XYZ file of C-alpha atoms in Angstrom:
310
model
C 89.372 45.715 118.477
C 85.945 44.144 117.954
C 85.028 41.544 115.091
C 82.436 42.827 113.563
C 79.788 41.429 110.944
C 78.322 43.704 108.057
C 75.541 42.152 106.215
C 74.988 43.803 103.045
C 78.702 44.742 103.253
C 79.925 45.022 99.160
C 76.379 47.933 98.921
C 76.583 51.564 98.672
C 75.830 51.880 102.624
C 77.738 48.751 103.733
C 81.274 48.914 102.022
C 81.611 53.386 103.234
C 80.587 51.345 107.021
C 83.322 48.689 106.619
C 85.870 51.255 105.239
C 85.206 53.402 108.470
C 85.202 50.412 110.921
C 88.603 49.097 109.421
C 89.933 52.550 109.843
C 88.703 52.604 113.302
C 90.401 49.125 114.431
C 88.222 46.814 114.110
C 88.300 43.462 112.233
C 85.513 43.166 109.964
C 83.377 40.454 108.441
C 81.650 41.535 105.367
C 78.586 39.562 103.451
C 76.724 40.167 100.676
C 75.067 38.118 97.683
C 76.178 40.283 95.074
C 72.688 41.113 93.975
C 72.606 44.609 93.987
C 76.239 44.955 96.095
C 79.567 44.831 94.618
C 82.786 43.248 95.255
C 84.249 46.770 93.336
C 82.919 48.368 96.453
C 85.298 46.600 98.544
C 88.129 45.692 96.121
C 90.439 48.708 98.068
C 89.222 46.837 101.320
C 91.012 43.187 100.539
C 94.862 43.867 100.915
C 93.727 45.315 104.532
C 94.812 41.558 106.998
C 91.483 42.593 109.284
C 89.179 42.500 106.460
C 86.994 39.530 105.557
C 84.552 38.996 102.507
C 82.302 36.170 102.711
C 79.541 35.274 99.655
C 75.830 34.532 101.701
C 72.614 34.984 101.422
C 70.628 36.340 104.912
C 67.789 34.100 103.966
C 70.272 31.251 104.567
C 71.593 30.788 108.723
C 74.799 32.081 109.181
C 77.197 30.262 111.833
C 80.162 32.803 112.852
C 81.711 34.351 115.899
C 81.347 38.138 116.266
C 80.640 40.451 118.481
C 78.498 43.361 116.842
C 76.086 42.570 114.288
C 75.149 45.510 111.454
C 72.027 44.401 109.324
C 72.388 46.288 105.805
C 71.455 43.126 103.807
C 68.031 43.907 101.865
C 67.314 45.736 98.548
C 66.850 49.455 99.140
C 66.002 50.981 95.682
C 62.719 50.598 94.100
C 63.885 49.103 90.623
C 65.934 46.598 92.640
C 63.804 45.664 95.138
C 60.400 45.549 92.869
C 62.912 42.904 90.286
C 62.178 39.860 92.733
C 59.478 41.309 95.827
C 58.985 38.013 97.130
C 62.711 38.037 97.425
C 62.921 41.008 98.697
C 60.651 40.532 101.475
C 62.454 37.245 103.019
C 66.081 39.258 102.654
C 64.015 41.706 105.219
C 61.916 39.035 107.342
C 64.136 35.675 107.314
C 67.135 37.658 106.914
C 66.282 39.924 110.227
C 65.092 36.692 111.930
C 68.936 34.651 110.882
C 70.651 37.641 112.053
C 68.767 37.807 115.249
C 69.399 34.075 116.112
C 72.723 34.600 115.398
C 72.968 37.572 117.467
C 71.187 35.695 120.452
C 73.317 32.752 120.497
C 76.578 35.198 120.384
C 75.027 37.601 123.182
C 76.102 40.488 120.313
C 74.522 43.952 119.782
C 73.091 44.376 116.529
C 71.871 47.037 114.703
C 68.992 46.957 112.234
C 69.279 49.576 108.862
C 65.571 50.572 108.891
C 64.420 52.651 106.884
C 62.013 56.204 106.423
C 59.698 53.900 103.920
C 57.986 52.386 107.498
C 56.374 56.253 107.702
C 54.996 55.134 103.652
C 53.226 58.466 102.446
C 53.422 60.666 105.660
C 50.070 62.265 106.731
C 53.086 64.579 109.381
C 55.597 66.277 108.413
C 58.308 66.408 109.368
C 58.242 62.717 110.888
C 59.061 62.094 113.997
C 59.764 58.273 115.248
C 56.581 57.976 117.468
C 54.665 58.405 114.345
C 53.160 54.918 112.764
C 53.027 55.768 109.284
C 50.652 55.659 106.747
C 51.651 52.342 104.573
C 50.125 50.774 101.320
C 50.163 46.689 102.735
C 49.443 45.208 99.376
C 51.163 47.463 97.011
C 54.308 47.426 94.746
C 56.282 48.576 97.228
C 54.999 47.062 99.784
C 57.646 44.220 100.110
C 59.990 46.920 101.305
C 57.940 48.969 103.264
C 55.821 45.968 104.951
C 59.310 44.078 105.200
C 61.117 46.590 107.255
C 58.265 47.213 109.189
C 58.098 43.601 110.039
C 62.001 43.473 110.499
C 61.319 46.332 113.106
C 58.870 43.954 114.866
C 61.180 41.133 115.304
C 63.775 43.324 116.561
C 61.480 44.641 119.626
C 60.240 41.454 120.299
C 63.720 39.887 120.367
C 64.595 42.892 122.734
C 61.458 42.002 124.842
C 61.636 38.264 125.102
C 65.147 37.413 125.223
C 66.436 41.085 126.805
C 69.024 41.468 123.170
C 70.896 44.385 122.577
C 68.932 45.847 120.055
C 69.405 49.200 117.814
C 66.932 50.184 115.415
C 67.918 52.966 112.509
C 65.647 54.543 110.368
C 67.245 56.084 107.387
C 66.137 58.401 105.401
C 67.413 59.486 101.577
C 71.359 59.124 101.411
C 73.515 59.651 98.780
C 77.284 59.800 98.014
C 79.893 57.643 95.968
C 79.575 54.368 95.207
C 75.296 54.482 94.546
C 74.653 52.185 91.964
C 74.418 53.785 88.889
C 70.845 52.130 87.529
C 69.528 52.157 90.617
C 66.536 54.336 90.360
C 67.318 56.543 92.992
C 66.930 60.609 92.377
C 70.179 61.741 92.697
C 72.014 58.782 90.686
C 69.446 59.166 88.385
C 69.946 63.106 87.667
C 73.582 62.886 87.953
C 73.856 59.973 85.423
C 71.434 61.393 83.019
C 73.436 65.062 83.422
C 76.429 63.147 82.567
C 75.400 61.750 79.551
C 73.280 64.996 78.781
C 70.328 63.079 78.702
C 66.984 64.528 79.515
C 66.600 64.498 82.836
C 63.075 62.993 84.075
C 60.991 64.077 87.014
C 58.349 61.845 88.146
C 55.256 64.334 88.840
C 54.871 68.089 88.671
C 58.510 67.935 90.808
C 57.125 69.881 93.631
C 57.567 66.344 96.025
C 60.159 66.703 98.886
C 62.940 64.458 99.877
C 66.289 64.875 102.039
C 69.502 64.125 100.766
C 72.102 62.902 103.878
C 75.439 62.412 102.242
C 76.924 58.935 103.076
C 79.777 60.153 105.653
C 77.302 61.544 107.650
C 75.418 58.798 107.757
C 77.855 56.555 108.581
C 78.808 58.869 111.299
C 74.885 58.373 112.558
C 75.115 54.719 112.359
C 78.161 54.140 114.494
C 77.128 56.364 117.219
C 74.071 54.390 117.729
C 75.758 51.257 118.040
C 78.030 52.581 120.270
C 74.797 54.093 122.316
C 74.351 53.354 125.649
C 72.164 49.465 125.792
C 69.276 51.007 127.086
C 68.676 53.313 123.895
C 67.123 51.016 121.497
C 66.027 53.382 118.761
C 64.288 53.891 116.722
C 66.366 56.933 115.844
C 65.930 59.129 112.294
C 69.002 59.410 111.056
C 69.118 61.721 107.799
C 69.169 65.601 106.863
C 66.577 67.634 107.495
C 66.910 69.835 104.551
C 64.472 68.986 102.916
C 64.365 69.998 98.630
C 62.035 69.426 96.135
C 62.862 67.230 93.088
C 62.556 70.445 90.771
C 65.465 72.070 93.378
C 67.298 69.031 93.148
C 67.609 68.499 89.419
C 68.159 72.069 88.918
C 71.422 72.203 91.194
C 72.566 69.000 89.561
C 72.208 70.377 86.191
C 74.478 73.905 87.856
C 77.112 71.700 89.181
C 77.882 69.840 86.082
C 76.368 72.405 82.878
C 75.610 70.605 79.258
C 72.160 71.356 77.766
C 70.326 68.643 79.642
C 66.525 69.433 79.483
C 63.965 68.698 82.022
C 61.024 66.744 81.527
C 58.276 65.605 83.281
C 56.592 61.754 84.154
C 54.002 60.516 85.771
C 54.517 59.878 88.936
C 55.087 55.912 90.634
C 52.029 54.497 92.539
C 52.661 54.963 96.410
C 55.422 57.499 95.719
C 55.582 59.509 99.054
C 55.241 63.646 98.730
C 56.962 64.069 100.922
C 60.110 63.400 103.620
C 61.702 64.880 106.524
C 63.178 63.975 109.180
C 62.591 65.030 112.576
C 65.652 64.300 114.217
C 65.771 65.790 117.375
C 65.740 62.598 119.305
C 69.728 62.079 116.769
C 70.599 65.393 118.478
C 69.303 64.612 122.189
C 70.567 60.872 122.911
C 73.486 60.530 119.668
C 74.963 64.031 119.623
C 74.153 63.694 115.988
C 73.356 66.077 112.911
C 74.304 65.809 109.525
C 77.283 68.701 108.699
C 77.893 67.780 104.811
C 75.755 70.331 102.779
C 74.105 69.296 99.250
C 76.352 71.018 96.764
C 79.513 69.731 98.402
C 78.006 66.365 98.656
C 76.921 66.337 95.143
C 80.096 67.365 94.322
C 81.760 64.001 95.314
C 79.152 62.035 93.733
C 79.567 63.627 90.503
C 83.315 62.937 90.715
C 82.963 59.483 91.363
C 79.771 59.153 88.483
C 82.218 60.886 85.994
C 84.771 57.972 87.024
C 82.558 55.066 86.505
C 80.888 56.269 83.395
């Protein structure tokens, strides 16, 4: 049994990663603000004796004894993390550099939730993790995509200077139960407006590409690079390469759950990307890793939970 500390712990990402810890044996410290997480996330998790929930900010030093760090804690959809950017990009910087102190005094591993936004709008495709990206530094999303890339810095440097075990994730689109459902995101979005048989709004001509990694799988990703071997740092792609276009996407939403929702069209977001992939060969090579859930049966289980909390 390890004590282990999940910041971000009550989001979509964090609360599925302190479920699966728990049910692997571990005891498990999990903080969050409450900004975009919620303690309904975690409600099932609070009878369980090895389960802790602690209200903190990242952007505030944390003092506790642990022994694996996993860094969730930051903003991850556009409408939430373009509410407050200044916010958004010390819960990336300070919060990286608290959990990194913390880490260092503690001699812990810790693992840094990156993200595919460091690639911005990819000039290749698919992207591999050599690539350096091709990121707007002073636009609206740039508090996110600058503030992971930064995060990414500090962990490296922290690695370099003061030898920590460092592992650095980059995720790419997940989805599964327990999304937020105003979040923004494409397949919330869909699903709730299907639900409701709403219109259901593509940004652009829908022929951009994303790909969907449902959250078990994921999850699955995550823990096998902790558990890597200390000389694999990362970073590592973790996500499905199928990739879909938003017209694909909406239309398979709209055959899983019927109604008479009609689609219709926006213009697209400054800085949207056209396109992600993941290359993930490097997931395969040093983790063992690929994503097994496909779309429908994912979708599946999100609509079930959407049609639960609506």
């Amino acid at each position: 049994m390890k004590k282990i500390l999940v910041t971000g712990g009550a989001g979509f990402l964090g609360s599925h990663l302190c479920e699966r810890l728990l049910n692997d044996g571990h005891d498990v410290l999990c903080v969050d603000n409450f900004f975009t997480g919620s303690k309904q996330n975690v409600a099932h998790l609070l009878s369980n004796p090895c389960f802790e929930l602690m209200r903190h900010d990242v952007t505030f030093p944390l003092y506790v004894e642990v022994d694996q760090i996993y860094n969730l804690a930051c903003p991850a959809s556009p409408i939430h993390y373009q509410f407050d950017p200044v916010q958004t990009t010390k819960t990336a910087v300070h919060g990286a550099i608290n959990m990194l102190g913390l880490a260092k005094r503690l001699k812990a591993r810790i693992l840094q939730a990156s993200t595919s936004e460091v690639y911005g709008d990819p000039e290749v495709h698919p992207q591999p993790e050599p690539y350096w990206g091709k990121v707007n530094p002073i636009g609206i999303r740039s508090c996110y995509d600058e503030g992971k890339r930064c995060a990414e810095t500090l962990f490296f440097d922290y690695w370099r200077q003061h030898q920590l075990e460092i592992k650095v994730m980059r995720i790419f689109n997940t989805y599964g139960p327990r999304m937020h459902p105003n979040d923004g995101r494409v397949v919330s979005n869909f699903i709730v407006q299907a639900l409701k048989g709403d219109s259901i709004t593509i940004y652009g001509d829908g022929s951009q590409t994303r790909s969907f990694c449902y959250v078990n799988d994921l999850i699955d990703g995550m823990i096998k690079l902790m558990d890597s071997p200390a000389d694999f740092t990362g970073p590592v792609n973790i996500g499905n390469p199928c990739e879909f276009t938003m017209l694909e996407l909406a239309e398979c939403v709209l055959s899983l759950i019927g109604g008479k929702s009609k689609i219709v069209f926006m213009p697209l977001p400054a800085d949207d990307p056209k396109q992600r992939q993941p290359d993930i060969s490097l997931a395969k090579q040093v983790l063992n890793w690929e994503p097994k859930i496909p779309l429908q049966e994912g979708l599946r289980s999100t609509i079930t939970y959407f049609e639960s909390v609506l």
